[in-house]
Structure formats: structure tokens, C-alpha cells
mmCIF file of C-alpha atoms in Angstrom:
data_model
loop_
_atom_site.group_PDB
_atom_site.id
_atom_site.type_symbol
_atom_site.label_atom_id
_atom_site.label_comp_id
_atom_site.label_asym_id
_atom_site.label_seq_id
_atom_site.Cartn_x
_atom_site.Cartn_y
_atom_site.Cartn_z
ATOM 1 C CA MET L 1172 57.085 -57.071 37.403
ATOM 2 C CA ASN L 1173 54.134 -55.669 39.346
ATOM 3 C CA PRO L 1174 54.917 -52.013 40.253
ATOM 4 C CA ILE L 1175 53.992 -52.741 43.862
ATOM 5 C CA PHE L 1176 56.799 -55.294 43.935
ATOM 6 C CA GLU L 1177 59.160 -52.869 42.249
ATOM 7 C CA LYS L 1178 58.640 -50.320 44.978
ATOM 8 C CA THR L 1179 59.019 -52.919 47.717
ATOM 9 C CA ILE L 1180 62.291 -54.438 46.540
ATOM 10 C CA LEU L 1181 63.982 -51.067 46.586
ATOM 11 C CA LEU L 1182 64.750 -51.933 50.203
ATOM 12 C CA PRO L 1183 68.109 -53.659 50.669
ATOM 13 C CA ASN L 1184 66.692 -56.355 52.957
ATOM 14 C CA ILE L 1185 64.006 -57.408 50.471
ATOM 15 C CA THR L 1186 64.916 -59.530 47.460
ATOM 16 C CA GLU L 1187 62.812 -60.722 44.557
ATOM 17 C CA GLU L 1188 63.079 -64.322 45.753
ATOM 18 C CA VAL L 1189 60.801 -63.665 48.733
ATOM 19 C CA PHE L 1190 57.947 -63.037 46.304
ATOM 20 C CA SER L 1191 58.013 -66.591 44.935
ATOM 21 C CA ASN L 1192 54.850 -67.519 46.862
ATOM 22 C CA VAL L 1193 53.416 -64.046 47.406
ATOM 23 C CA LYS L 1194 50.354 -62.644 45.691
ATOM 24 C CA VAL L 1195 49.601 -58.921 45.940
ATOM 25 C CA GLU L 1196 46.528 -57.053 44.707
ATOM 26 C CA LYS L 1197 45.505 -53.414 44.915
ATOM 27 C CA LYS L 1198 41.837 -53.215 45.848
ATOM 28 C CA PHE L 1199 39.268 -50.603 46.841
ATOM 29 C CA PHE L 1200 36.560 -50.512 49.500
ATOM 30 C CA LYS L 1201 33.595 -48.140 49.186
ATOM 31 C CA CYS L 1202 33.227 -45.758 52.134
ATOM 32 C CA PHE L 1203 30.798 -42.976 53.005
ATOM 33 C CA GLU L 1204 31.603 -39.595 54.519
ATOM 34 C CA LEU L 1205 29.995 -38.815 57.877
ATOM 35 C CA ASP L 1206 27.988 -35.675 58.636
ATOM 36 C CA ASP L 1207 29.122 -32.808 60.869
ATOM 37 C CA ASP L 1208 28.018 -34.738 63.961
ATOM 38 C CA ASN L 1209 30.119 -37.760 62.935
ATOM 39 C CA LYS L 1210 27.081 -40.011 63.269
ATOM 40 C CA THR L 1211 25.285 -40.371 59.953
ATOM 41 C CA PRO L 1212 26.755 -41.093 56.513
ATOM 42 C CA ILE L 1213 25.981 -38.429 53.920
ATOM 43 C CA ASP L 1214 25.319 -38.988 50.236
ATOM 44 C CA TYR L 1215 28.984 -38.887 49.309
ATOM 45 C CA SER L 1216 31.184 -41.919 48.824
ATOM 46 C CA TYR L 1217 34.844 -42.529 48.049
ATOM 47 C CA ASP L 1218 37.112 -45.504 47.569
ATOM 48 C CA MET L 1219 39.493 -46.502 50.328
ATOM 49 C CA ALA L 1220 42.497 -48.184 48.725
ATOM 50 C CA TYR L 1221 44.222 -51.154 50.278
ATOM 51 C CA THR L 1222 46.772 -53.732 49.232
ATOM 52 C CA GLU L 1223 45.910 -57.351 49.928
ATOM 53 C CA TRP L 1224 48.865 -59.704 50.410
ATOM 54 C CA SER L 1225 48.323 -63.456 50.301
ATOM 55 C CA MET L 1226 49.886 -66.731 49.206
ATOM 56 C CA ILE L 1227 49.951 -67.993 45.642
ATOM 57 C CA ASN L 1228 50.038 -71.619 46.756
ATOM 58 C CA GLU L 1229 48.816 -72.365 50.271
ATOM 59 C CA ASP L 1230 49.455 -76.093 49.813
ATOM 60 C CA SER L 1231 53.191 -75.415 49.914
ATOM 61 C CA VAL L 1232 52.990 -74.058 53.474
ATOM 62 C CA GLU L 1233 52.647 -76.404 56.444
ATOM 63 C CA ASN L 1234 51.401 -74.080 59.174
ATOM 64 C CA ILE L 1235 49.191 -71.285 57.880
ATOM 65 C CA ASN L 1236 47.980 -68.629 60.312
ATOM 66 C CA PRO L 1237 44.465 -67.689 59.103
ATOM 67 C CA VAL L 1238 44.113 -64.541 61.231
ATOM 68 C CA PRO L 1239 44.221 -61.460 58.971
ATOM 69 C CA VAL L 1240 46.710 -58.714 59.784
ATOM 70 C CA VAL L 1241 45.555 -55.130 59.244
ATOM 71 C CA CYS L 1242 48.274 -52.471 58.917
ATOM 72 C CA VAL L 1243 47.399 -48.792 59.374
ATOM 73 C CA HIS L 1244 49.826 -45.897 58.966
ATOM 74 C CA GLY L 1245 50.555 -42.542 60.597
ATOM 75 C CA LEU L 1246 49.052 -39.096 59.960
ATOM 76 C CA THR L 1247 50.636 -38.250 56.596
ATOM 77 C CA ARG L 1248 51.834 -41.720 55.665
ATOM 78 C CA LEU L 1249 50.288 -44.545 53.625
ATOM 79 C CA GLY L 1250 49.875 -48.298 53.480
ATOM 80 C CA ALA L 1251 53.041 -48.845 51.458
ATOM 81 C CA ASP L 1252 55.034 -48.195 54.634
ATOM 82 C CA PHE L 1253 54.084 -51.742 55.629
ATOM 83 C CA TYR L 1254 55.014 -53.581 52.425
ATOM 84 C CA PRO L 1255 58.315 -54.831 53.903
ATOM 85 C CA ILE L 1256 56.387 -56.200 56.902
ATOM 86 C CA ALA L 1257 53.620 -57.652 54.731
ATOM 87 C CA VAL L 1258 55.897 -59.714 52.509
ATOM 88 C CA LYS L 1259 57.707 -61.109 55.541
ATOM 89 C CA LEU L 1260 54.427 -61.967 57.263
ATOM 90 C CA ILE L 1261 53.282 -63.941 54.230
ATOM 91 C CA ASN L 1262 56.612 -65.755 54.139
ATOM 92 C CA SER L 1263 56.212 -66.566 57.840
ATOM 93 C CA GLY L 1264 52.914 -68.357 57.140
ATOM 94 C CA ARG L 1265 50.340 -65.587 57.560
ATOM 95 C CA LYS L 1266 47.440 -66.109 55.155
ATOM 96 C CA THR L 1267 46.477 -62.489 54.458
ATOM 97 C CA VAL L 1268 47.760 -58.996 55.229
ATOM 98 C CA TYR L 1269 45.937 -55.773 54.440
ATOM 99 C CA CYS L 1270 47.866 -52.499 54.077
ATOM 100 C CA VAL L 1271 45.341 -49.654 54.089
ATOM 101 C CA ASP L 1272 45.488 -46.096 52.738
ATOM 102 C CA ILE L 1273 43.253 -44.102 55.096
ATOM 103 C CA VAL L 1274 41.048 -41.582 53.259
ATOM 104 C CA GLY L 1275 43.004 -38.648 51.835
ATOM 105 C CA ARG L 1276 46.235 -40.631 51.548
ATOM 106 C CA GLY L 1277 47.915 -42.731 48.897
ATOM 107 C CA MET L 1278 45.489 -44.067 46.303
ATOM 108 C CA SER L 1279 42.381 -43.522 48.434
ATOM 109 C CA GLY L 1280 39.784 -40.899 47.594
ATOM 110 C CA LYS L 1281 39.341 -37.595 49.384
ATOM 111 C CA LEU L 1282 36.602 -36.290 51.636
ATOM 112 C CA LYS L 1283 34.201 -33.694 50.312
ATOM 113 C CA GLU L 1284 34.565 -31.567 53.432
ATOM 114 C CA GLY L 1285 38.066 -31.086 54.807
ATOM 115 C CA LYS L 1286 36.694 -30.515 58.299
ATOM 116 C CA HIS L 1287 35.564 -34.139 58.419
ATOM 117 C CA TYR L 1288 39.098 -35.519 58.456
ATOM 118 C CA GLY L 1289 39.536 -37.019 61.893
ATOM 119 C CA TYR L 1290 39.289 -40.123 64.041
ATOM 120 C CA PRO L 1291 35.485 -40.555 63.933
ATOM 121 C CA GLN L 1292 35.659 -40.895 60.141
ATOM 122 C CA TYR L 1293 38.743 -43.113 60.209
ATOM 123 C CA CYS L 1294 37.246 -45.420 62.855
ATOM 124 C CA TYR L 1295 33.966 -45.635 60.959
ATOM 125 C CA ASP L 1296 35.754 -46.600 57.738
ATOM 126 C CA MET L 1297 37.956 -49.201 59.409
ATOM 127 C CA THR L 1298 35.012 -50.687 61.304
ATOM 128 C CA LYS L 1299 33.141 -51.228 58.044
ATOM 129 C CA PHE L 1300 36.274 -52.580 56.376
ATOM 130 C CA VAL L 1301 36.978 -55.182 59.076
ATOM 131 C CA GLU L 1302 33.297 -56.156 59.164
ATOM 132 C CA SER L 1303 33.550 -56.879 55.433
ATOM 133 C CA LEU L 1304 36.255 -59.478 56.161
ATOM 134 C CA ASN L 1305 33.695 -61.596 58.045
ATOM 135 C CA VAL L 1306 36.099 -62.653 60.782
ATOM 136 C CA GLU L 1307 35.824 -62.890 64.543
ATOM 137 C CA TYR L 1308 39.091 -61.069 65.140
ATOM 138 C CA VAL L 1309 42.122 -59.584 63.420
ATOM 139 C CA ASP L 1310 45.697 -58.743 64.329
ATOM 140 C CA TRP L 1311 46.700 -55.115 63.834
ATOM 141 C CA VAL L 1312 49.910 -53.151 63.282
ATOM 142 C CA GLY L 1313 49.405 -49.418 63.736
ATOM 143 C CA THR L 1314 51.934 -46.628 63.568
ATOM 144 C CA SER L 1315 51.013 -43.432 65.423
ATOM 145 C CA MET L 1316 47.555 -42.539 64.050
ATOM 146 C CA GLY L 1317 47.029 -46.168 63.054
ATOM 147 C CA GLY L 1318 47.677 -47.209 66.645
ATOM 148 C CA LEU L 1319 45.205 -44.673 67.996
ATOM 149 C CA ILE L 1320 42.529 -45.882 65.573
ATOM 150 C CA ALA L 1321 43.074 -49.382 66.959
ATOM 151 C CA MET L 1322 42.903 -48.086 70.526
ATOM 152 C CA PHE L 1323 39.565 -46.366 69.885
ATOM 153 C CA LEU L 1324 38.162 -49.438 68.132
ATOM 154 C CA SER L 1325 39.359 -51.777 70.887
ATOM 155 C CA SER L 1326 37.720 -49.680 73.584
ATOM 156 C CA GLN L 1327 34.513 -49.516 71.527
ATOM 157 C CA GLN L 1328 34.458 -53.249 70.882
ATOM 158 C CA SER L 1329 35.079 -53.980 74.572
ATOM 159 C CA VAL L 1330 31.975 -51.976 75.477
ATOM 160 C CA LEU L 1331 29.896 -53.732 72.805
ATOM 161 C CA MET L 1332 31.022 -57.165 73.950
ATOM 162 C CA ASN L 1333 30.271 -56.340 77.588
ATOM 163 C CA LYS L 1334 26.744 -55.272 76.622
ATOM 164 C CA GLN L 1335 26.323 -58.468 74.639
ATOM 165 C CA ASN L 1336 27.382 -60.560 77.634
ATOM 166 C CA GLU L 1337 25.054 -58.661 79.959
ATOM 167 C CA ASN L 1338 22.147 -59.302 77.606
ATOM 168 C CA ASN L 1339 23.136 -62.957 77.147
ATOM 169 C CA ASN L 1340 23.186 -62.384 73.425
ATOM 170 C CA GLU L 1341 25.375 -65.116 72.017
ATOM 171 C CA GLU L 1342 25.333 -63.957 68.414
ATOM 172 C CA ASN L 1343 26.114 -60.528 67.039
ATOM 173 C CA GLU L 1344 27.648 -60.528 63.592
ATOM 174 C CA ASN L 1345 28.943 -56.943 63.921
ATOM 175 C CA ILE L 1346 31.108 -57.612 66.938
ATOM 176 C CA TRP L 1347 34.742 -58.382 66.211
ATOM 177 C CA TYR L 1348 37.886 -57.509 68.092
ATOM 178 C CA ILE L 1349 41.603 -56.947 67.717
ATOM 179 C CA ARG L 1350 43.375 -60.028 69.035
ATOM 180 C CA LYS L 1351 46.981 -58.824 68.875
ATOM 181 C CA LEU L 1352 47.830 -55.162 68.550
ATOM 182 C CA VAL L 1353 51.248 -53.777 67.689
ATOM 183 C CA MET L 1354 51.270 -50.079 68.582
ATOM 184 C CA ASN L 1355 54.193 -48.229 67.044
ATOM 185 C CA ASP L 1356 55.242 -45.216 69.110
ATOM 186 C CA ILE L 1357 51.857 -44.005 70.261
ATOM 187 C CA GLY L 1358 49.928 -44.001 73.509
ATOM 188 C CA PRO L 1359 46.896 -42.480 75.224
ATOM 189 C CA PHE L 1360 48.606 -39.157 75.847
ATOM 190 C CA VAL L 1361 49.890 -36.813 73.145
ATOM 191 C CA PRO L 1362 51.738 -33.661 74.318
ATOM 192 C CA LYS L 1363 50.902 -30.345 72.703
ATOM 193 C CA GLU L 1364 54.540 -29.737 71.768
ATOM 194 C CA ALA L 1365 54.431 -32.786 69.497
ATOM 195 C CA ILE L 1366 51.156 -31.634 67.932
ATOM 196 C CA LEU L 1367 52.731 -28.267 67.142
ATOM 197 C CA ARG L 1368 55.671 -30.002 65.495
ATOM 198 C CA LEU L 1369 53.388 -32.152 63.330
ATOM 199 C CA SER L 1370 51.268 -29.176 62.297
ATOM 200 C CA LYS L 1371 54.332 -27.391 60.913
ATOM 201 C CA TYR L 1372 54.525 -29.771 57.954
ATOM 202 C CA ALA L 1373 51.191 -31.619 57.897
ATOM 203 C CA GLY L 1374 49.186 -28.463 57.273
ATOM 204 C CA LYS L 1375 51.289 -26.904 54.528
ATOM 205 C CA GLU L 1376 50.512 -26.889 50.837
ATOM 206 C CA ILE L 1377 53.778 -28.135 49.358
ATOM 207 C CA PRO L 1378 54.396 -27.237 45.693
ATOM 208 C CA PRO L 1379 55.544 -30.095 43.420
ATOM 209 C CA PHE L 1380 59.201 -31.043 43.618
ATOM 210 C CA LYS L 1381 61.277 -31.096 40.457
ATOM 211 C CA THR L 1382 63.067 -34.353 41.199
ATOM 212 C CA LEU L 1383 62.627 -37.426 43.377
ATOM 213 C CA LYS L 1384 65.866 -36.480 45.124
ATOM 214 C CA GLU L 1385 64.241 -33.227 46.252
ATOM 215 C CA VAL L 1386 61.375 -35.255 47.702
ATOM 216 C CA GLU L 1387 63.871 -37.420 49.520
ATOM 217 C CA ASN L 1388 65.720 -34.405 50.937
ATOM 218 C CA TYR L 1389 62.439 -32.950 52.170
ATOM 219 C CA TYR L 1390 61.574 -36.148 54.001
ATOM 220 C CA ARG L 1391 65.065 -36.501 55.412
ATOM 221 C CA GLU L 1392 64.489 -33.143 57.107
ATOM 222 C CA ILE L 1393 60.954 -33.500 58.470
ATOM 223 C CA PHE L 1394 61.300 -37.194 59.325
ATOM 224 C CA ALA L 1395 64.736 -36.939 60.899
ATOM 225 C CA PRO L 1396 63.272 -38.478 64.103
ATOM 226 C CA PHE L 1397 62.818 -41.731 62.139
ATOM 227 C CA GLY L 1398 66.470 -42.294 62.885
ATOM 228 C CA ASP L 1399 69.465 -43.356 60.850
ATOM 229 C CA LEU L 1400 67.762 -44.826 57.774
ATOM 230 C CA THR L 1401 69.940 -46.066 54.941
ATOM 231 C CA ASP L 1402 70.079 -44.241 51.614
ATOM 232 C CA GLU L 1403 68.015 -47.044 50.105
ATOM 233 C CA GLU L 1404 65.351 -46.669 52.796
ATOM 234 C CA TRP L 1405 65.104 -42.902 52.331
ATOM 235 C CA ASN L 1406 64.773 -43.447 48.588
ATOM 236 C CA TYR L 1407 62.020 -46.001 49.220
ATOM 237 C CA LEU L 1408 60.157 -43.600 51.510
ATOM 238 C CA ALA L 1409 60.358 -40.804 48.934
ATOM 239 C CA THR L 1410 59.230 -43.100 46.112
ATOM 240 C CA ILE L 1411 56.111 -44.420 47.832
ATOM 241 C CA SER L 1412 55.221 -40.983 49.236
ATOM 242 C CA SER L 1413 55.058 -39.045 45.967
ATOM 243 C CA ASN L 1414 53.220 -39.163 42.679
ATOM 244 C CA GLU L 1415 54.594 -38.074 39.333
ATOM 245 C CA THR L 1416 53.064 -34.971 37.761
ATOM 246 C CA GLU L 1417 52.790 -34.780 33.980
ATOM 247 C CA ASP L 1418 52.466 -32.119 31.326
ATOM 248 C CA LYS L 1419 48.889 -32.408 30.009
ATOM 249 C CA GLU L 1420 49.922 -32.015 26.383
ATOM 250 C CA SER L 1421 53.208 -33.911 26.150
ATOM 251 C CA SER L 1422 52.643 -36.343 29.063
ATOM 252 C CA GLU L 1423 56.227 -35.692 30.105
ATOM 253 C CA ILE L 1424 57.041 -35.951 33.807
ATOM 254 C CA THR L 1425 57.268 -32.433 35.221
ATOM 255 C CA GLY L 1426 57.794 -33.188 38.896
ATOM 256 C CA TYR L 1427 56.626 -35.017 42.001
ATOM 257 C CA LYS L 1428 53.718 -34.183 44.305
ATOM 258 C CA LEU L 1429 53.217 -35.540 47.820
ATOM 259 C CA HIS L 1430 50.510 -38.176 48.069
ATOM 260 C CA PHE L 1431 48.178 -36.767 50.747
ATOM 261 C CA ASP L 1432 45.328 -34.254 50.907
ATOM 262 C CA VAL L 1433 46.726 -31.292 52.852
ATOM 263 C CA ARG L 1434 43.285 -30.706 54.395
ATOM 264 C CA LEU L 1435 43.720 -33.782 56.575
ATOM 265 C CA SER L 1436 45.779 -31.648 58.948
ATOM 266 C CA ASN L 1437 42.555 -29.918 60.030
ATOM 267 C CA ALA L 1438 42.286 -32.542 62.748
ATOM 268 C CA ILE L 1439 45.365 -31.123 64.475
ATOM 269 C CA THR L 1440 45.626 -27.524 63.248
ATOM 270 C CA GLY L 1441 41.983 -26.506 63.453
ATOM 271 C CA VAL L 1442 42.086 -26.240 67.234
ATOM 272 C CA ASN L 1443 44.327 -24.562 69.733
ATOM 273 C CA ALA L 1444 47.168 -26.945 70.486
ATOM 274 C CA ALA L 1445 46.777 -28.652 73.832
ATOM 275 C CA ASP L 1446 47.770 -31.906 75.475
ATOM 276 C CA ILE L 1447 45.464 -34.763 74.453
ATOM 277 C CA ASP L 1448 44.644 -37.204 77.235
ATOM 278 C CA LEU L 1449 43.003 -40.407 75.974
ATOM 279 C CA PHE L 1450 43.495 -42.633 79.010
ATOM 280 C CA ALA L 1451 39.720 -42.939 79.380
ATOM 281 C CA PHE L 1452 39.705 -44.922 76.126
ATOM 282 C CA TRP L 1453 42.819 -46.887 77.044
ATOM 283 C CA ASN L 1454 41.278 -47.971 80.351
ATOM 284 C CA MET L 1455 38.166 -49.269 78.568
ATOM 285 C CA ILE L 1456 40.157 -51.874 76.603
ATOM 286 C CA ASN L 1457 39.796 -55.511 77.649
ATOM 287 C CA PHE L 1458 43.487 -56.403 77.874
ATOM 288 C CA ASP L 1459 42.660 -60.076 78.396
ATOM 289 C CA LEU L 1460 41.100 -60.034 74.945
ATOM 290 C CA THR L 1461 43.417 -57.609 73.142
ATOM 291 C CA LYS L 1462 47.102 -58.277 73.756
ATOM 292 C CA ILE L 1463 49.395 -55.333 73.061
ATOM 293 C CA PHE L 1464 53.005 -55.140 71.931
ATOM 294 C CA LEU L 1465 54.232 -51.549 72.224
ATOM 295 C CA ILE L 1466 57.203 -50.210 70.260
ATOM 296 C CA ARG L 1467 58.769 -46.944 71.378
ATOM 297 C CA GLY L 1468 61.476 -44.761 69.949
ATOM 298 C CA VAL L 1469 63.536 -43.819 72.989
ATOM 299 C CA GLU L 1470 63.779 -40.195 71.776
ATOM 300 C CA SER L 1471 60.075 -39.920 70.901
ATOM 301 C CA ASP L 1472 58.349 -36.602 71.566
ATOM 302 C CA ILE L 1473 54.911 -38.230 71.235
ATOM 303 C CA LEU L 1474 55.182 -41.361 73.371
ATOM 304 C CA LEU L 1475 56.842 -39.869 76.425
ATOM 305 C CA GLN L 1476 58.592 -41.935 79.096
ATOM 306 C CA ASP L 1477 55.873 -41.128 81.652
ATOM 307 C CA THR L 1478 53.126 -42.312 79.299
ATOM 308 C CA PHE L 1479 55.131 -45.421 78.466
ATOM 309 C CA ASP L 1480 55.543 -46.253 82.158
ATOM 310 C CA LYS L 1481 51.791 -45.881 82.778
ATOM 311 C CA MET L 1482 51.027 -48.233 79.880
ATOM 312 C CA LYS L 1483 53.467 -50.981 80.886
ATOM 313 C CA PRO L 1484 51.180 -52.844 83.348
ATOM 314 C CA SER L 1485 48.657 -53.425 80.542
ATOM 315 C CA LEU L 1486 51.164 -54.560 77.921
ATOM 316 C CA GLN L 1487 51.977 -58.111 76.957
ATOM 317 C CA SER L 1488 55.341 -57.015 75.588
ATOM 318 C CA PHE L 1489 57.284 -53.940 74.569
ATOM 319 C CA LEU L 1490 60.385 -52.886 72.688
ATOM 320 C CA GLU L 1491 62.419 -49.697 72.971
ATOM 321 C CA ILE L 1492 64.554 -48.641 70.015
ATOM 322 C CA GLU L 1493 67.605 -46.510 70.702
ATOM 323 C CA ASN L 1494 68.519 -43.396 68.663
ATOM 324 C CA VAL L 1495 65.020 -43.143 67.172
ATOM 325 C CA GLY L 1496 62.244 -40.646 67.878
ATOM 326 C CA HIS L 1497 58.744 -40.596 66.415
ATOM 327 C CA ALA L 1498 58.354 -42.984 64.851
ATOM 328 C CA PRO L 1499 60.360 -46.123 64.034
ATOM 329 C CA ALA L 1500 60.014 -46.570 60.254
ATOM 330 C CA LEU L 1501 59.693 -50.378 60.513
ATOM 331 C CA TYR L 1502 61.791 -50.886 57.384
ATOM 332 C CA SER L 1503 64.816 -52.734 58.795
ATOM 333 C CA ASP L 1504 65.084 -56.358 59.884
ATOM 334 C CA GLU L 1505 65.940 -55.187 63.404
ATOM 335 C CA GLN L 1506 62.568 -53.446 63.681
ATOM 336 C CA ILE L 1507 60.466 -55.866 61.618
ATOM 337 C CA ASP L 1508 61.627 -59.210 63.035
ATOM 338 C CA PRO L 1509 60.341 -58.583 66.603
ATOM 339 C CA ILE L 1510 56.907 -57.802 65.124
ATOM 340 C CA ILE L 1511 56.908 -60.997 63.052
ATOM 341 C CA SER L 1512 57.982 -62.963 66.106
ATOM 342 C CA TYR L 1513 55.282 -61.458 68.316
ATOM 343 C CA LEU L 1514 52.483 -61.987 65.809
ATOM 344 C CA SER L 1515 53.634 -65.584 65.245
ATOM 345 C CA GLN L 1516 53.399 -66.530 68.924
ATOM 346 C CA GLU L 1517 50.446 -68.459 70.288
ATOM 347 C CA GLN L 1518 47.874 -66.217 71.918
#
């Protein structure tokens, strides 16, 4: 069986049968690092990894939804977090789902300069990626950082489309937009206390663990706000989040190393911690064009109640999850099914 499948069916709510009409491929998209001004690509490229989910036989499905779904993870996470959602989306009739590893995570390459890790680079990469799909719009599921990337892109695309309308320019092949956006526990205000908490683990060089169980125990501690995950879900999280290390001579497994480039924390640890107010970007979004479903962990230290209340008038729908902080893992049926339902509704 494909190793991607093997990792996915570790979850108790996913069985091998659901893969009967599911095709999954690991692919790579060439990206270029931006300069210090975040404006011009430099002569350094890397591969951004993504997993493309699709149907083996489209003829067997009556109502296919052709709109691609793009799934983007949190700060130190990776695209595999969305495999349980992806396989269910395909089974619900969605034609394609893309689970992306943002640069420095998972199977993606690393930046040459650690100081370049940040939202300008991530938004640039994702803009080029979506443009390569040659579609008018996409649906998007973004957890934490992935939700902020979508927020920045939506505000940017709203400005571009307004300029196009003002100039009566009917055709612009580079303009696309996010049609439906699922934002998982993130908003346009991030308190400094939450940034300090993230920096405590995101910026540390963690030595390899001896066993996968040690990896799991580590994640149980730092991701305790994820809530009451099952043993199988914690094992899944540990498995997708670590890579085996081998002895160079014997090729024997010597331990497990976390999947991300520790330098990516520069975006949050390289400055003095302070509240981050992004409402200027939020207010630029055309909410008639981009419909938003917001998920919030009731105990979240990142998406505070006050921020949530300010966002509500602009939301199409929202869901609060009890006994969960930042962020809902989106592994269980209770958390996945509302997303599937929302994305399956008519616009």
C-alpha cells in the first residue's frame, strides 16, 4: 500500500475501504526565495511539496464538485494534517484536494536565508501555486498560519479585482480568488502572550528522539491545547511529524527527528513580542466574494473571544468547539464533518 495511505489509515475513523476511488500523488512545485525586501526572487529555488488527492474513476460519481480545495497548515505543522479531511472530501464528490507543505516543513525544501521565513514568502509561493492550477477560484482550509496566509491573499486579491473593475479590464489571467475559506482558530488579532508561548517550542533545536513514543509524548505536552485526542490520533500526529534518522554505515534506524526547519521560528522570535493587529487586512476582504466559515477552540489563546466577536458580522458561518484551545486538530468526525458540509453547500 502507498505509504501516504498507511499513515492516513492510522486514524480510527479512516478505513481502507474509503480509498477505493481515491488517487493520491506526492508532487513538487518549484519556488524561488525572495530578497531581503520581499519583492524580488533571488537566484535560489526549492521544491514545495504537496499531496494531490483526486478520483480514480470520475464516471462512478454523479455530482462532482470541480472547485479545487487547498489545505494549508499551522506554523510548525505540515500538509499531512489534512489527509483525513482530503480523503473525505474526495469521497463527498470533490474533484481535487491539495495538501501543501509550506517551505521548511514536511518534504518541502528549505530557504537559503533563515530570516526570509515569513508571510511574504509564504504568500508569494501560494500565489504562484494557485496560479499554476489555472482556475478562477479555489476553496481553502487553513489552520492558524494557513488561515492567515488566506486572509492576506484574499485582501490582496480584493484590491486587484477592484482595480481591474475600475479600469474596465475584463481579462486578467493572474487574478483568482478564494471562494470559500475555512479558517481554523485564527483571526486578525494575535496576542503577544500566544506568540511567546509558540516561540518556546517553535524556536528550539530539538535533538533526535530515540523512539516514536518519545516523539508522541513531546507532542502531547506542547500540543495539549489540541484537546482530548485519542491515542490513535496522537500516534498519527507523531508519525507524520517526524522523520527516521539512520546510521550512515549500517542504515539502521537510530531515532526520529522533527520534520521542520527550526529557523522558521525567526518570524516570531526575531522581534520583541507584541500584539499583532491585522484588522486592516481583514477589512480589505470582499466578503461577498469570499465566504468564511470560522472554527474556534473555546479555550484558544490565539483567537480570543473579543476578536471572534468582531469577526462575526463578516462570517457566513462559525463553529465553536468546547474543551479545545489552539487549535482544533481536525482529525475527528465531529470536527471534519462540519467542514465537509460547509464546503459542499451551494455558494
